[in-house]
């Protein structure tokens, strides 16, 4: 039986009336507006200061790497929404890329090679999830340990040598349709699938509730441990997709191929507006953040800035995004008040539109009453 003693919904007052669903939706998406404006601004700056960055050749060379970044950042978004962080991104990307390349090079059919790489990713994600949710290790430490373990696995699996993918795979990854690289289509498909599942399904809403307030989610009957482990496993699948796409596009899988993506992945998530406090986030905004970072780096490179200054500008953009979100969080909240729940004498806030998981005890009690 549930141990919730009482539930009361805060009454709206005259000075702060309960907003409509449309107003709540607009308030929820307000924090993601900045990344769209910033992305349009960086493309506009390219048209003014370096129009070479907007040519078909320049965009065709930038978009595949932006797609890889968006795929990996989609997984990191899920983890940060659950109040964690994943530092095993480079390890999972590199190891799954090596597995995919080696399997296809040895004659394994492409679907089976993809399944093998995804299986490795699921094991890595499950390890992260168990260390965090079951053992209770801090996500920073747990994922760092997993990443170090994966470095050793990469050396053991490849003997320290790069593995070349087949010509057919490289050709498919480096080709375009309607002037758009094939990697972009894959990234859009994955990001859209993750966005729809997390936004419009019961599983997705429970995942958001578990990240926003684990204690309240448990009070509502949501199995937070299960959702946390599942989050790291789904994130690892996104990293695997990024690693395989990178290997296919470049033509080789190498040890440490994903090392350069750790900080940009986190930056794309933060710039996209996902909160480190959990719950709130958008994989679509994260993908736009990945596009922003990729185009910004290409713009600065075309303008002749050295690597040190390019990193400095990217760091300033990250700080500016964090500061802007901090300023927004200090403004008075005008949305509807969450439901306040009394549990064992403590008051918590609970989302009103998250359906709890069925309670088996209550189901059996209802069945016995019906038979009686």
Coordinates of C-alpha atoms in Angstrom, one line a residue, residues 37-347:
X37 CA 18.7 32.6 -31.6
X38 CA 22.4 31.9 -31.0
X39 CA 22.6 29.4 -33.8
X40 CA 20.9 31.8 -36.3
X41 CA 23.3 34.5 -35.1
X42 CA 26.4 32.4 -35.7
X43 CA 25.3 31.5 -39.2
X44 CA 24.5 35.2 -39.8
X45 CA 28.0 36.1 -38.6
X46 CA 29.4 33.6 -41.0
X47 CA 27.6 35.3 -43.9
X48 CA 29.1 38.6 -42.8
X49 CA 32.7 37.7 -41.8
X50 CA 33.4 34.4 -43.5
X51 CA 31.0 33.6 -46.3
X52 CA 33.0 30.6 -47.2
X53 CA 31.5 28.8 -44.2
X54 CA 28.1 28.8 -45.8
X55 CA 29.1 27.2 -49.1
X56 CA 27.8 23.7 -50.0
X57 CA 31.3 22.2 -49.6
X58 CA 31.8 23.8 -46.1
X59 CA 28.4 22.7 -44.8
X60 CA 28.9 19.2 -46.2
X61 CA 32.2 18.9 -44.3
X62 CA 30.7 20.3 -41.0
X63 CA 27.4 18.6 -40.8
X64 CA 28.7 15.0 -40.4
X65 CA 30.7 15.9 -37.4
X66 CA 27.8 17.9 -36.0
X67 CA 25.7 14.8 -36.4
X68 CA 28.2 12.7 -34.5
X69 CA 28.2 15.3 -31.7
X70 CA 24.4 15.5 -31.7
X71 CA 24.1 11.7 -31.3
X72 CA 26.5 11.6 -28.4
X73 CA 25.0 14.7 -26.8
X74 CA 21.5 13.2 -27.0
X75 CA 22.6 10.4 -24.7
X76 CA 24.3 12.8 -22.3
X77 CA 21.1 14.8 -22.2
X78 CA 19.3 11.8 -20.8
X79 CA 21.9 11.3 -18.1
X80 CA 22.0 14.9 -17.0
X81 CA 18.2 14.9 -16.9
X82 CA 18.4 12.1 -14.4
X83 CA 20.8 14.3 -12.2
X84 CA 23.9 12.5 -13.4
X85 CA 26.8 12.9 -15.7
X86 CA 28.6 10.4 -17.9
X87 CA 32.3 10.6 -18.4
X88 CA 32.5 7.3 -20.2
X89 CA 31.4 8.8 -23.5
X90 CA 34.8 8.6 -25.2
X91 CA 35.3 5.0 -24.1
X92 CA 32.0 3.8 -25.3
X93 CA 32.3 5.6 -28.6
X94 CA 35.8 4.3 -29.3
X95 CA 35.1 0.7 -28.2
X96 CA 31.8 0.3 -30.1
X97 CA 33.5 1.8 -33.2
X98 CA 36.3 -0.7 -33.0
X99 CA 33.8 -3.6 -32.5
X100 CA 31.7 -2.4 -35.5
X101 CA 34.8 -1.9 -37.8
X102 CA 36.4 -5.2 -36.8
X103 CA 33.2 -7.2 -37.3
X104 CA 32.4 -5.8 -40.7
X105 CA 36.1 -6.1 -41.8
X106 CA 35.9 -9.8 -40.9
X107 CA 32.9 -10.4 -43.1
X108 CA 30.1 -10.2 -40.5
X109 CA 26.9 -8.8 -42.0
X110 CA 26.3 -5.2 -41.2
X111 CA 23.2 -5.7 -39.1
X112 CA 24.9 -8.3 -36.9
X113 CA 27.9 -6.0 -36.5
X114 CA 25.6 -3.2 -35.4
X115 CA 23.9 -5.5 -32.9
X116 CA 27.3 -6.6 -31.5
X117 CA 28.4 -2.9 -31.0
X118 CA 25.0 -2.1 -29.4
X119 CA 25.4 -5.1 -27.1
X120 CA 28.7 -3.9 -25.9
X121 CA 27.2 -0.4 -25.4
X122 CA 24.3 -1.9 -23.3
X123 CA 26.8 -3.7 -21.1
X124 CA 28.7 -0.5 -20.5
X125 CA 25.6 1.4 -19.8
X126 CA 24.3 -1.2 -17.4
X127 CA 27.6 -1.1 -15.5
X128 CA 27.3 2.6 -15.1
X129 CA 23.7 2.4 -14.0
X130 CA 24.3 -0.3 -11.4
X131 CA 27.3 1.5 -10.0
X132 CA 25.2 4.7 -9.7
X133 CA 21.8 3.5 -8.7
X134 CA 22.5 0.2 -6.9
X135 CA 26.0 0.6 -5.4
X136 CA 25.5 4.3 -4.8
X137 CA 28.7 5.6 -6.3
X138 CA 28.7 9.3 -7.5
X139 CA 28.0 9.4 -11.2
X140 CA 31.2 11.4 -11.8
X141 CA 33.4 8.7 -10.2
X142 CA 31.4 5.7 -11.5
X143 CA 31.5 6.8 -15.1
X144 CA 35.1 7.8 -14.9
X145 CA 36.0 4.4 -13.6
X146 CA 34.0 2.7 -16.4
X147 CA 35.7 5.0 -19.0
X148 CA 39.2 3.9 -17.7
X149 CA 38.1 0.3 -17.9
X150 CA 37.0 0.8 -21.5
X151 CA 40.4 2.2 -22.5
X152 CA 42.0 -1.1 -21.5
X153 CA 39.4 -3.0 -23.4
X154 CA 40.1 -0.9 -26.5
X155 CA 43.8 -1.8 -26.4
X156 CA 43.1 -5.5 -25.8
X157 CA 40.5 -5.7 -28.5
X158 CA 42.4 -3.9 -31.3
X159 CA 46.0 -4.6 -30.1
X160 CA 46.6 -0.8 -30.4
X161 CA 46.1 -0.6 -34.1
X162 CA 43.4 1.2 -36.1
X163 CA 40.8 -0.8 -37.9
X164 CA 39.6 0.2 -41.4
X165 CA 35.9 -0.1 -42.3
X166 CA 34.8 -1.5 -45.6
X167 CA 34.6 0.7 -48.6
X168 CA 30.9 0.2 -48.9
X169 CA 30.2 1.4 -45.4
X170 CA 32.5 4.4 -45.8
X171 CA 30.8 5.3 -49.1
X172 CA 27.4 5.1 -47.6
X173 CA 28.4 7.3 -44.6
X174 CA 30.1 9.9 -46.8
X175 CA 27.4 10.1 -49.4
X176 CA 24.5 12.6 -49.6
X177 CA 20.9 12.7 -50.5
X178 CA 19.3 15.9 -51.8
X179 CA 22.5 17.7 -50.9
X180 CA 22.3 16.6 -47.3
X181 CA 24.8 14.1 -45.8
X182 CA 23.4 10.7 -44.9
X183 CA 24.7 11.1 -41.4
X184 CA 22.3 14.1 -40.8
X185 CA 19.3 11.9 -41.6
X186 CA 20.4 9.3 -39.1
X187 CA 21.0 12.0 -36.4
X188 CA 17.6 13.5 -37.0
X189 CA 15.9 10.1 -36.8
X190 CA 17.6 9.2 -33.5
X191 CA 17.0 12.6 -31.9
X192 CA 13.4 12.7 -33.0
X193 CA 12.8 9.2 -31.6
X194 CA 14.3 10.1 -28.2
X195 CA 12.4 13.3 -28.1
X196 CA 9.0 11.6 -28.9
X197 CA 9.6 8.8 -26.4
X198 CA 10.7 11.2 -23.5
X199 CA 7.9 13.7 -24.2
X200 CA 4.8 11.8 -25.3
X201 CA 5.0 8.3 -23.7
X202 CA 4.2 7.2 -20.2
X203 CA 7.7 5.8 -19.8
X204 CA 9.2 9.1 -20.9
X205 CA 7.1 11.1 -18.4
X206 CA 8.1 8.8 -15.6
X207 CA 11.7 9.2 -16.6
X208 CA 11.4 13.0 -16.4
X209 CA 9.6 12.7 -13.0
X210 CA 12.4 10.4 -11.7
X211 CA 15.0 13.0 -12.7
X212 CA 13.1 16.0 -11.4
X213 CA 12.6 14.6 -7.9
X214 CA 13.6 11.0 -7.1
X215 CA 12.0 11.1 -3.7
X216 CA 8.7 12.3 -5.1
X217 CA 8.8 9.8 -7.9
X218 CA 9.3 6.9 -5.4
X219 CA 6.3 8.2 -3.4
X220 CA 4.3 8.1 -6.7
X221 CA 5.3 4.4 -7.1
X222 CA 7.9 4.9 -9.8
X223 CA 10.8 2.5 -9.7
X224 CA 13.6 5.1 -9.8
X225 CA 16.5 2.6 -9.7
X226 CA 15.1 0.8 -12.8
X227 CA 14.8 4.1 -14.7
X228 CA 18.2 5.2 -13.7
X229 CA 19.9 2.1 -15.0
X230 CA 17.8 2.3 -18.2
X231 CA 18.8 5.9 -18.7
X232 CA 22.5 5.0 -18.7
X233 CA 21.9 2.1 -21.1
X234 CA 19.9 4.2 -23.5
X235 CA 22.6 6.9 -23.3
X236 CA 25.3 4.2 -24.2
X237 CA 23.3 3.3 -27.3
X238 CA 23.4 6.9 -28.4
X239 CA 27.2 6.9 -27.8
X240 CA 27.5 3.7 -29.8
X241 CA 25.6 5.3 -32.7
X242 CA 27.9 8.2 -32.6
X243 CA 31.0 6.0 -32.6
X244 CA 29.8 3.9 -35.5
X245 CA 28.9 6.9 -37.6
X246 CA 32.2 8.5 -36.9
X247 CA 34.1 5.4 -37.9
X248 CA 32.1 4.9 -41.0
X249 CA 32.5 8.5 -42.1
X250 CA 36.2 8.8 -41.4
X251 CA 36.9 5.3 -42.7
X252 CA 38.8 4.0 -39.7
X253 CA 38.2 3.2 -36.0
X254 CA 41.0 4.0 -33.7
X255 CA 41.8 3.9 -30.0
X256 CA 40.7 7.2 -28.4
X257 CA 38.7 8.3 -31.4
X258 CA 36.0 9.6 -29.1
X259 CA 38.4 11.5 -26.7
X260 CA 37.8 14.8 -28.4
X261 CA 34.0 14.6 -27.9
X262 CA 33.8 14.5 -24.1
X263 CA 33.8 18.3 -23.4
X264 CA 31.9 19.3 -26.5
X265 CA 29.1 16.8 -25.6
X266 CA 28.7 18.3 -22.2
X267 CA 28.8 21.8 -23.7
X268 CA 26.1 21.0 -26.2
X269 CA 23.8 19.8 -23.5
X270 CA 24.4 22.8 -21.3
X271 CA 24.1 25.3 -24.1
X272 CA 20.9 23.5 -25.2
X273 CA 19.3 24.4 -21.9
X274 CA 19.3 21.1 -20.0
X275 CA 19.5 21.7 -16.3
X276 CA 22.0 19.9 -14.1
X277 CA 19.3 19.8 -11.4
X278 CA 17.5 17.1 -13.3
X279 CA 14.1 16.7 -15.0
X280 CA 14.2 19.6 -17.4
X281 CA 15.9 19.1 -20.8
X282 CA 15.4 18.8 -24.5
X283 CA 17.3 16.5 -26.9
X284 CA 16.2 18.7 -29.8
X285 CA 17.7 21.8 -28.2
X286 CA 20.8 19.8 -27.5
X287 CA 21.1 18.8 -31.1
X288 CA 20.8 22.5 -32.1
X289 CA 23.5 23.2 -29.5
X290 CA 25.7 20.7 -31.3
X291 CA 25.1 22.5 -34.6
X292 CA 25.9 25.8 -32.9
X293 CA 29.2 24.6 -31.6
X294 CA 30.2 22.9 -34.9
X295 CA 29.4 26.0 -37.0
X296 CA 31.1 28.3 -34.4
X297 CA 34.3 26.2 -34.6
X298 CA 34.3 26.2 -38.4
X299 CA 33.7 30.0 -38.4
X300 CA 36.6 30.7 -36.1
X301 CA 38.8 28.3 -38.0
X302 CA 38.0 30.0 -41.3
X303 CA 38.7 33.4 -39.8
X304 CA 42.2 32.2 -39.0
X305 CA 42.0 32.1 -35.2
X306 CA 44.4 29.7 -33.4
X307 CA 43.2 26.7 -31.5
X308 CA 43.7 28.5 -28.1
X309 CA 41.4 31.4 -29.1
X310 CA 38.8 29.1 -30.5
X311 CA 38.7 27.2 -27.3
X312 CA 38.5 30.5 -25.4
X313 CA 35.5 31.7 -27.5
X314 CA 33.7 28.3 -27.0
X315 CA 34.3 28.5 -23.3
X316 CA 32.8 32.0 -23.2
X317 CA 29.8 30.8 -25.0
X318 CA 29.4 28.0 -22.5
X319 CA 29.7 30.4 -19.5
X320 CA 27.2 32.8 -21.2
X321 CA 24.7 30.1 -21.6
X322 CA 25.0 29.0 -18.0
X323 CA 24.8 32.6 -16.8
X324 CA 21.7 33.2 -18.9
X325 CA 20.0 30.1 -17.5
X326 CA 20.9 31.2 -14.0
X327 CA 19.3 34.6 -14.5
X328 CA 16.1 33.0 -15.8
X329 CA 16.0 30.7 -12.8
X330 CA 16.0 33.7 -10.4
X331 CA 12.9 35.3 -12.0
X332 CA 9.6 34.9 -10.2
X333 CA 7.8 31.8 -11.4
X334 CA 4.4 32.4 -12.9
X335 CA 3.4 28.9 -13.7
X336 CA 1.0 26.6 -11.9
X337 CA 2.0 25.3 -8.5
X338 CA 3.0 21.6 -8.3
X339 CA 1.0 19.3 -6.2
X340 CA 2.3 19.2 -2.7
X341 CA 2.4 15.7 -1.1
X342 CA 2.8 14.8 2.5
X343 CA 4.9 11.7 2.9
X344 CA 6.0 10.6 6.4
X345 CA 5.7 14.1 7.7
X346 CA 7.8 15.7 4.9
X347 CA 6.3 17.9 2.1

